[in-house]
mmCIF file of C-alpha atoms in Angstrom:
data_model
loop_
_atom_site.group_PDB
_atom_site.id
_atom_site.type_symbol
_atom_site.label_atom_id
_atom_site.label_comp_id
_atom_site.label_asym_id
_atom_site.label_seq_id
_atom_site.Cartn_x
_atom_site.Cartn_y
_atom_site.Cartn_z
ATOM 1 C CA ASP U 659 0.040 -0.161 0.004
ATOM 2 C CA GLY U 660 1.041 3.594 -0.705
ATOM 3 C CA GLY U 661 2.080 5.786 1.960
ATOM 4 C CA ILE U 662 4.116 7.854 4.374
ATOM 5 C CA THR U 663 6.605 6.232 6.453
ATOM 6 C CA GLN U 664 7.573 8.511 9.709
ATOM 7 C CA SER U 665 10.132 7.188 11.851
ATOM 8 C CA PRO U 666 11.198 6.816 14.677
ATOM 9 C CA LYS U 667 8.086 7.063 16.417
ATOM 10 C CA TYR U 668 9.117 8.432 19.307
ATOM 11 C CA LEU U 669 12.402 9.679 19.819
ATOM 12 C CA PHE U 670 14.610 11.620 22.971
ATOM 13 C CA ARG U 671 16.674 14.052 22.790
ATOM 14 C CA LYS U 672 19.404 15.506 24.855
ATOM 15 C CA GLU U 673 20.141 19.326 25.052
ATOM 16 C CA GLY U 674 22.779 20.520 22.658
ATOM 17 C CA GLN U 675 22.049 17.721 20.321
ATOM 18 C CA ASN U 676 20.867 17.319 16.479
ATOM 19 C CA VAL U 677 18.549 14.824 15.622
ATOM 20 C CA THR U 678 17.216 13.835 12.043
ATOM 21 C CA LEU U 679 13.670 12.907 11.988
ATOM 22 C CA SER U 680 12.686 10.637 8.985
ATOM 23 C CA CYS U 681 10.116 10.810 6.208
ATOM 24 C CA GLU U 682 9.825 8.559 3.034
ATOM 25 C CA GLN U 683 6.939 8.071 0.305
ATOM 26 C CA ASN U 684 5.886 5.816 -1.854
ATOM 27 C CA LEU U 685 3.126 7.977 -3.613
ATOM 28 C CA ASN U 686 5.005 9.462 -6.359
ATOM 29 C CA HIS U 687 4.066 12.679 -4.443
ATOM 30 C CA ASP U 688 6.406 15.552 -5.961
ATOM 31 C CA ALA U 689 5.711 18.335 -3.072
ATOM 32 C CA MET U 690 6.397 17.141 0.551
ATOM 33 C CA TYR U 691 5.966 19.455 3.497
ATOM 34 C CA TRP U 692 6.660 19.074 7.731
ATOM 35 C CA TYR U 693 4.844 20.270 10.297
ATOM 36 C CA ARG U 694 4.963 21.035 14.201
ATOM 37 C CA GLN U 695 2.282 20.561 16.279
ATOM 38 C CA ASP U 696 1.779 21.979 19.694
ATOM 39 C CA PRO U 697 -1.062 21.601 22.135
ATOM 40 C CA GLY U 698 -3.763 24.099 21.246
ATOM 41 C CA GLN U 699 -2.505 25.408 17.972
ATOM 42 C CA GLY U 700 -2.804 23.402 15.149
ATOM 43 C CA LEU U 701 -0.037 22.696 12.879
ATOM 44 C CA ARG U 702 2.588 25.257 12.012
ATOM 45 C CA LEU U 703 4.573 24.922 8.463
ATOM 46 C CA ILE U 704 8.411 24.396 9.097
ATOM 47 C CA TYR U 705 10.034 23.644 5.211
ATOM 48 C CA TYR U 706 8.095 22.323 2.340
ATOM 49 C CA SER U 707 9.407 21.080 -0.846
ATOM 50 C CA GLN U 708 7.637 21.177 -4.314
ATOM 51 C CA ILE U 709 10.565 19.525 -6.141
ATOM 52 C CA VAL U 710 14.190 17.529 -5.694
ATOM 53 C CA ASN U 711 16.737 19.534 -4.540
ATOM 54 C CA ASP U 712 14.741 22.563 -3.772
ATOM 55 C CA PHE U 713 12.579 23.649 -0.969
ATOM 56 C CA GLN U 714 11.951 26.871 0.932
ATOM 57 C CA LYS U 715 11.324 27.905 4.388
ATOM 58 C CA GLY U 716 7.624 28.023 5.965
ATOM 59 C CA ASP U 717 6.578 30.035 9.335
ATOM 60 C CA ILE U 718 8.732 28.315 11.461
ATOM 61 C CA ALA U 719 12.140 27.516 10.222
ATOM 62 C CA GLU U 720 14.118 28.726 12.582
ATOM 63 C CA GLY U 721 16.194 25.707 14.165
ATOM 64 C CA TYR U 722 15.508 23.023 11.642
ATOM 65 C CA SER U 723 17.236 22.153 8.127
ATOM 66 C CA VAL U 724 16.046 20.017 5.401
ATOM 67 C CA SER U 725 17.229 18.344 2.456
ATOM 68 C CA ARG U 726 14.841 16.744 -0.953
ATOM 69 C CA GLU U 727 18.205 14.712 -2.344
ATOM 70 C CA LYS U 728 15.526 12.195 -3.802
ATOM 71 C CA LYS U 729 11.626 12.288 -4.645
ATOM 72 C CA GLU U 730 11.014 9.804 -1.865
ATOM 73 C CA SER U 731 13.094 11.410 1.071
ATOM 74 C CA PHE U 732 12.333 14.367 3.024
ATOM 75 C CA PRO U 733 14.223 13.917 6.494
ATOM 76 C CA LEU U 734 14.430 16.858 9.030
ATOM 77 C CA THR U 735 17.264 18.150 11.040
ATOM 78 C CA VAL U 736 16.017 19.771 14.437
ATOM 79 C CA THR U 737 18.919 21.629 15.334
ATOM 80 C CA SER U 738 20.428 22.812 18.814
ATOM 81 C CA ALA U 739 19.715 25.918 17.834
ATOM 82 C CA GLN U 740 15.811 25.309 18.540
ATOM 83 C CA LYS U 741 15.310 26.040 21.813
ATOM 84 C CA ASN U 742 12.063 24.277 22.520
ATOM 85 C CA PRO U 743 11.842 21.137 20.403
ATOM 86 C CA THR U 744 9.648 19.156 22.124
ATOM 87 C CA ALA U 745 6.320 18.688 19.985
ATOM 88 C CA PHE U 746 4.785 15.989 17.655
ATOM 89 C CA TYR U 747 6.099 16.558 14.227
ATOM 90 C CA LEU U 748 4.153 15.521 11.134
ATOM 91 C CA CYS U 749 4.944 15.006 7.448
ATOM 92 C CA ALA U 750 3.086 15.094 4.690
ATOM 93 C CA SER U 751 3.287 14.946 0.581
ATOM 94 C CA SER U 752 0.401 15.660 -2.323
ATOM 95 C CA PRO U 753 0.774 16.110 -6.045
ATOM 96 C CA THR U 754 1.832 19.062 -7.516
ATOM 97 C CA GLY U 755 -0.782 20.648 -9.781
ATOM 98 C CA GLY U 756 -2.520 22.563 -7.159
ATOM 99 C CA ALA U 757 -4.253 21.456 -3.335
ATOM 100 C CA SER U 758 -7.355 20.333 -4.911
ATOM 101 C CA HIS U 759 -5.908 16.813 -3.782
ATOM 102 C CA GLY U 760 -5.135 17.192 -0.066
ATOM 103 C CA TYR U 761 -2.214 15.916 1.405
ATOM 104 C CA THR U 762 -1.747 12.840 2.606
ATOM 105 C CA PHE U 763 0.391 12.645 6.243
ATOM 106 C CA GLY U 764 2.431 10.125 8.286
ATOM 107 C CA SER U 765 1.809 9.067 11.569
ATOM 108 C CA GLY U 766 4.253 11.276 12.803
ATOM 109 C CA THR U 767 7.614 11.427 15.288
ATOM 110 C CA ARG U 768 7.068 12.857 19.043
ATOM 111 C CA LEU U 769 9.716 14.087 19.621
ATOM 112 C CA THR U 770 10.910 14.483 23.665
ATOM 113 C CA VAL U 771 13.881 17.113 24.966
ATOM 114 C CA VAL U 772 15.202 14.831 28.136
ATOM 115 C CA ALA K 878 -3.303 34.611 1.911
ATOM 116 C CA GLN K 879 -5.737 32.379 3.513
ATOM 117 C CA SER K 880 -6.584 31.794 7.253
ATOM 118 C CA VAL K 881 -8.916 29.452 9.171
ATOM 119 C CA THR K 882 -10.653 29.619 12.131
ATOM 120 C CA GLN K 883 -12.249 27.258 14.267
ATOM 121 C CA LEU K 884 -14.612 28.474 16.785
ATOM 122 C CA ASP K 885 -14.529 25.631 19.414
ATOM 123 C CA SER K 886 -11.604 24.474 21.273
ATOM 124 C CA GLN K 887 -13.692 21.472 22.678
ATOM 125 C CA VAL K 888 -16.628 20.394 22.132
ATOM 126 C CA PRO K 889 -17.668 17.735 24.364
ATOM 127 C CA VAL K 890 -21.351 15.699 23.487
ATOM 128 C CA PHE K 891 -22.985 12.790 24.751
ATOM 129 C CA GLU K 892 -23.509 9.409 22.279
ATOM 130 C CA GLU K 893 -25.719 9.395 19.668
ATOM 131 C CA ALA K 894 -26.118 13.107 20.092
ATOM 132 C CA PRO K 895 -25.753 15.210 16.689
ATOM 133 C CA VAL K 896 -22.946 17.495 16.758
ATOM 134 C CA GLU K 897 -21.760 20.299 14.716
ATOM 135 C CA LEU K 898 -17.712 21.742 14.591
ATOM 136 C CA ARG K 899 -17.775 25.280 13.675
ATOM 137 C CA CYS K 900 -15.326 26.285 10.925
ATOM 138 C CA ASN K 901 -15.055 29.629 9.147
ATOM 139 C CA TYR K 902 -12.152 30.620 6.711
ATOM 140 C CA SER K 903 -10.617 34.302 5.171
ATOM 141 C CA SER K 904 -9.609 34.226 1.291
ATOM 142 C CA SER K 905 -8.889 36.935 -1.160
ATOM 143 C CA VAL K 906 -9.560 34.329 -3.934
ATOM 144 C CA SER K 907 -11.957 30.889 -4.289
ATOM 145 C CA VAL K 908 -11.030 28.043 -2.058
ATOM 146 C CA TYR K 909 -10.687 24.573 -1.218
ATOM 147 C CA LEU K 910 -12.120 23.446 1.885
ATOM 148 C CA PHE K 911 -10.757 19.783 3.725
ATOM 149 C CA TRP K 912 -11.753 18.423 6.968
ATOM 150 C CA TYR K 913 -9.158 16.421 8.375
ATOM 151 C CA VAL K 914 -9.653 14.271 11.655
ATOM 152 C CA GLN K 915 -6.491 13.095 14.106
ATOM 153 C CA TYR K 916 -6.881 10.267 16.370
ATOM 154 C CA PRO K 917 -4.050 10.506 19.507
ATOM 155 C CA ASN K 918 -0.883 9.902 18.391
ATOM 156 C CA GLN K 919 -1.625 9.921 15.049
ATOM 157 C CA GLY K 920 -1.015 11.545 11.433
ATOM 158 C CA LEU K 921 -4.535 13.318 10.005
ATOM 159 C CA GLN K 922 -6.882 11.350 7.521
ATOM 160 C CA LEU K 923 -8.923 13.661 5.158
ATOM 161 C CA LEU K 924 -12.780 13.421 6.188
ATOM 162 C CA LEU K 925 -14.008 14.805 3.223
ATOM 163 C CA LYS K 926 -13.157 17.538 0.696
ATOM 164 C CA TYR K 927 -15.357 20.674 -0.865
ATOM 165 C CA LEU K 928 -13.484 21.811 -4.427
ATOM 166 C CA SER K 929 -16.910 22.592 -6.006
ATOM 167 C CA GLY K 930 -20.463 21.723 -7.460
ATOM 168 C CA SER K 931 -23.163 20.549 -4.657
ATOM 169 C CA THR K 932 -22.390 22.917 -1.090
ATOM 170 C CA LEU K 933 -23.022 20.041 0.711
ATOM 171 C CA VAL K 934 -20.028 17.504 0.823
ATOM 172 C CA LYS K 935 -20.274 13.715 2.054
ATOM 173 C CA GLY K 936 -16.818 12.393 4.000
ATOM 174 C CA ILE K 937 -16.386 9.403 5.546
ATOM 175 C CA ASN K 938 -17.568 7.784 9.125
ATOM 176 C CA GLY K 939 -20.832 9.377 8.494
ATOM 177 C CA PHE K 940 -19.889 13.619 8.958
ATOM 178 C CA GLU K 941 -21.023 15.866 6.364
ATOM 179 C CA ALA K 942 -20.073 19.220 5.759
ATOM 180 C CA GLU K 943 -21.584 22.425 4.249
ATOM 181 C CA PHE K 944 -19.973 25.081 2.263
ATOM 182 C CA ASN K 945 -21.537 28.830 2.713
ATOM 183 C CA LYS K 946 -19.882 31.165 0.614
ATOM 184 C CA SER K 947 -21.412 34.183 1.609
ATOM 185 C CA GLN K 948 -20.680 33.493 5.684
ATOM 186 C CA THR K 949 -16.983 31.846 4.807
ATOM 187 C CA SER K 950 -17.717 29.147 6.897
ATOM 188 C CA PHE K 951 -17.386 25.067 6.332
ATOM 189 C CA HIS K 952 -18.868 23.388 9.134
ATOM 190 C CA LEU K 953 -18.345 19.684 9.357
ATOM 191 C CA ARG K 954 -21.675 17.626 11.290
ATOM 192 C CA LYS K 955 -22.477 14.750 12.206
ATOM 193 C CA PRO K 956 -26.899 13.149 12.966
ATOM 194 C CA SER K 957 -25.517 10.905 15.793
ATOM 195 C CA VAL K 958 -21.903 10.041 17.285
ATOM 196 C CA HIS K 959 -20.091 7.467 18.790
ATOM 197 C CA ILE K 960 -17.635 7.172 20.741
ATOM 198 C CA SER K 961 -15.101 6.009 18.113
ATOM 199 C CA ASP K 962 -15.685 9.496 16.794
ATOM 200 C CA THR K 963 -13.660 10.781 19.738
ATOM 201 C CA ALA K 964 -10.521 12.680 18.144
ATOM 202 C CA GLU K 965 -9.367 16.559 17.133
ATOM 203 C CA TYR K 966 -10.762 17.761 13.835
ATOM 204 C CA PHE K 967 -8.627 19.949 11.503
ATOM 205 C CA CYS K 968 -10.601 22.377 8.736
ATOM 206 C CA ALA K 969 -8.182 23.106 6.432
ATOM 207 C CA VAL K 970 -7.906 25.501 3.522
ATOM 208 C CA SER K 971 -6.325 26.313 0.118
ATOM 209 C CA ASP K 972 -6.680 28.647 -3.035
ATOM 210 C CA ARG K 973 -7.364 27.431 -6.427
ATOM 211 C CA SER K 974 -4.003 28.398 -8.008
ATOM 212 C CA PRO K 975 -3.049 25.936 -10.357
ATOM 213 C CA ASN K 976 0.252 25.649 -9.147
ATOM 214 C CA ASN K 977 -0.697 26.693 -5.519
ATOM 215 C CA ASN K 978 -0.034 23.770 -2.906
ATOM 216 C CA ASP K 979 -0.006 25.604 -0.008
ATOM 217 C CA MET K 980 -2.782 24.919 2.750
ATOM 218 C CA ARG K 981 -3.443 26.683 6.331
ATOM 219 C CA PHE K 982 -4.778 24.656 8.969
ATOM 220 C CA GLY K 983 -7.162 25.766 11.736
ATOM 221 C CA ALA K 984 -5.855 24.863 15.260
ATOM 222 C CA GLY K 985 -7.978 22.244 16.248
ATOM 223 C CA THR K 986 -11.692 21.352 17.655
ATOM 224 C CA ARG K 987 -11.323 18.470 20.410
ATOM 225 C CA LEU K 988 -14.914 16.258 20.078
ATOM 226 C CA THR K 989 -15.255 13.800 23.322
ATOM 227 C CA VAL K 990 -17.934 12.038 22.966
ATOM 228 C CA LYS K 991 -19.380 10.434 26.165
ATOM 229 C CA PRO K 992 -20.561 7.278 27.431
#
C-alpha cells in the first residue's frame, strides 16, 4: 500500500544535540511538507519542497534544516539552535498542480528533550 | 493569504447526539476546503473536501459539511456520534491556483464523545 512512513515514532534528545527525523513516501508525490504540532496551536509549517533539490522555509523554520536529494525522502533535522523542540512532528505529501487532492500525512514523530 | 478559524477548541457531547464543529475561513480568492481527523498519536486523515459543485459534501464515517460562501463557513456535522468519533478535527483551506500547494490549518477542535 502506498503511504508515508515516519521514523522513529518516539525520539528523545539531549540538550545541545542535533537529531534527524525520517520521512519516506512511495506515493510518487512531488511535494512534501514538515509540520510541527503543539497542543492548542494546530499545525505550523516548518519547511516544504515542491521538487527534488529545492525547498522553502515555512512559518517557523528557525532551528530546523531539511534536504530533498530524492523524490521519496524529506528528512528533517532539529538542530541545537531550536530552543523548544519538544513537539509532535508531522510529514505530509501531495501531488503538484494545486491543492485539490489534499495532503497525505504520516503517523508522526514525538520528540522530547530530556 | 488564507486563514482558518475554528470557533470551538473543545466540544463535549453524549453518544448518539448530533454534533456541529464550526469553521470559518478568510480568503480574497476562491478556495478549496477540507476537514481532517486526528486520533491520538497519529497523523491526520482526510474526512472530506469541497472543491466545487454541490455545497453539501459527504465524507467518511457519516460526517458531512456544508460550504456557505456568503458566510465564509464550512461547518462539519454528524447526526449521531459514537464513542469512536472522539478525536481532534482540523479544518483547512487552500486557494485554487493551479500551482499552489499551500494549505492553512485551523487550531483544531477536540471532540469528546461521552457514554
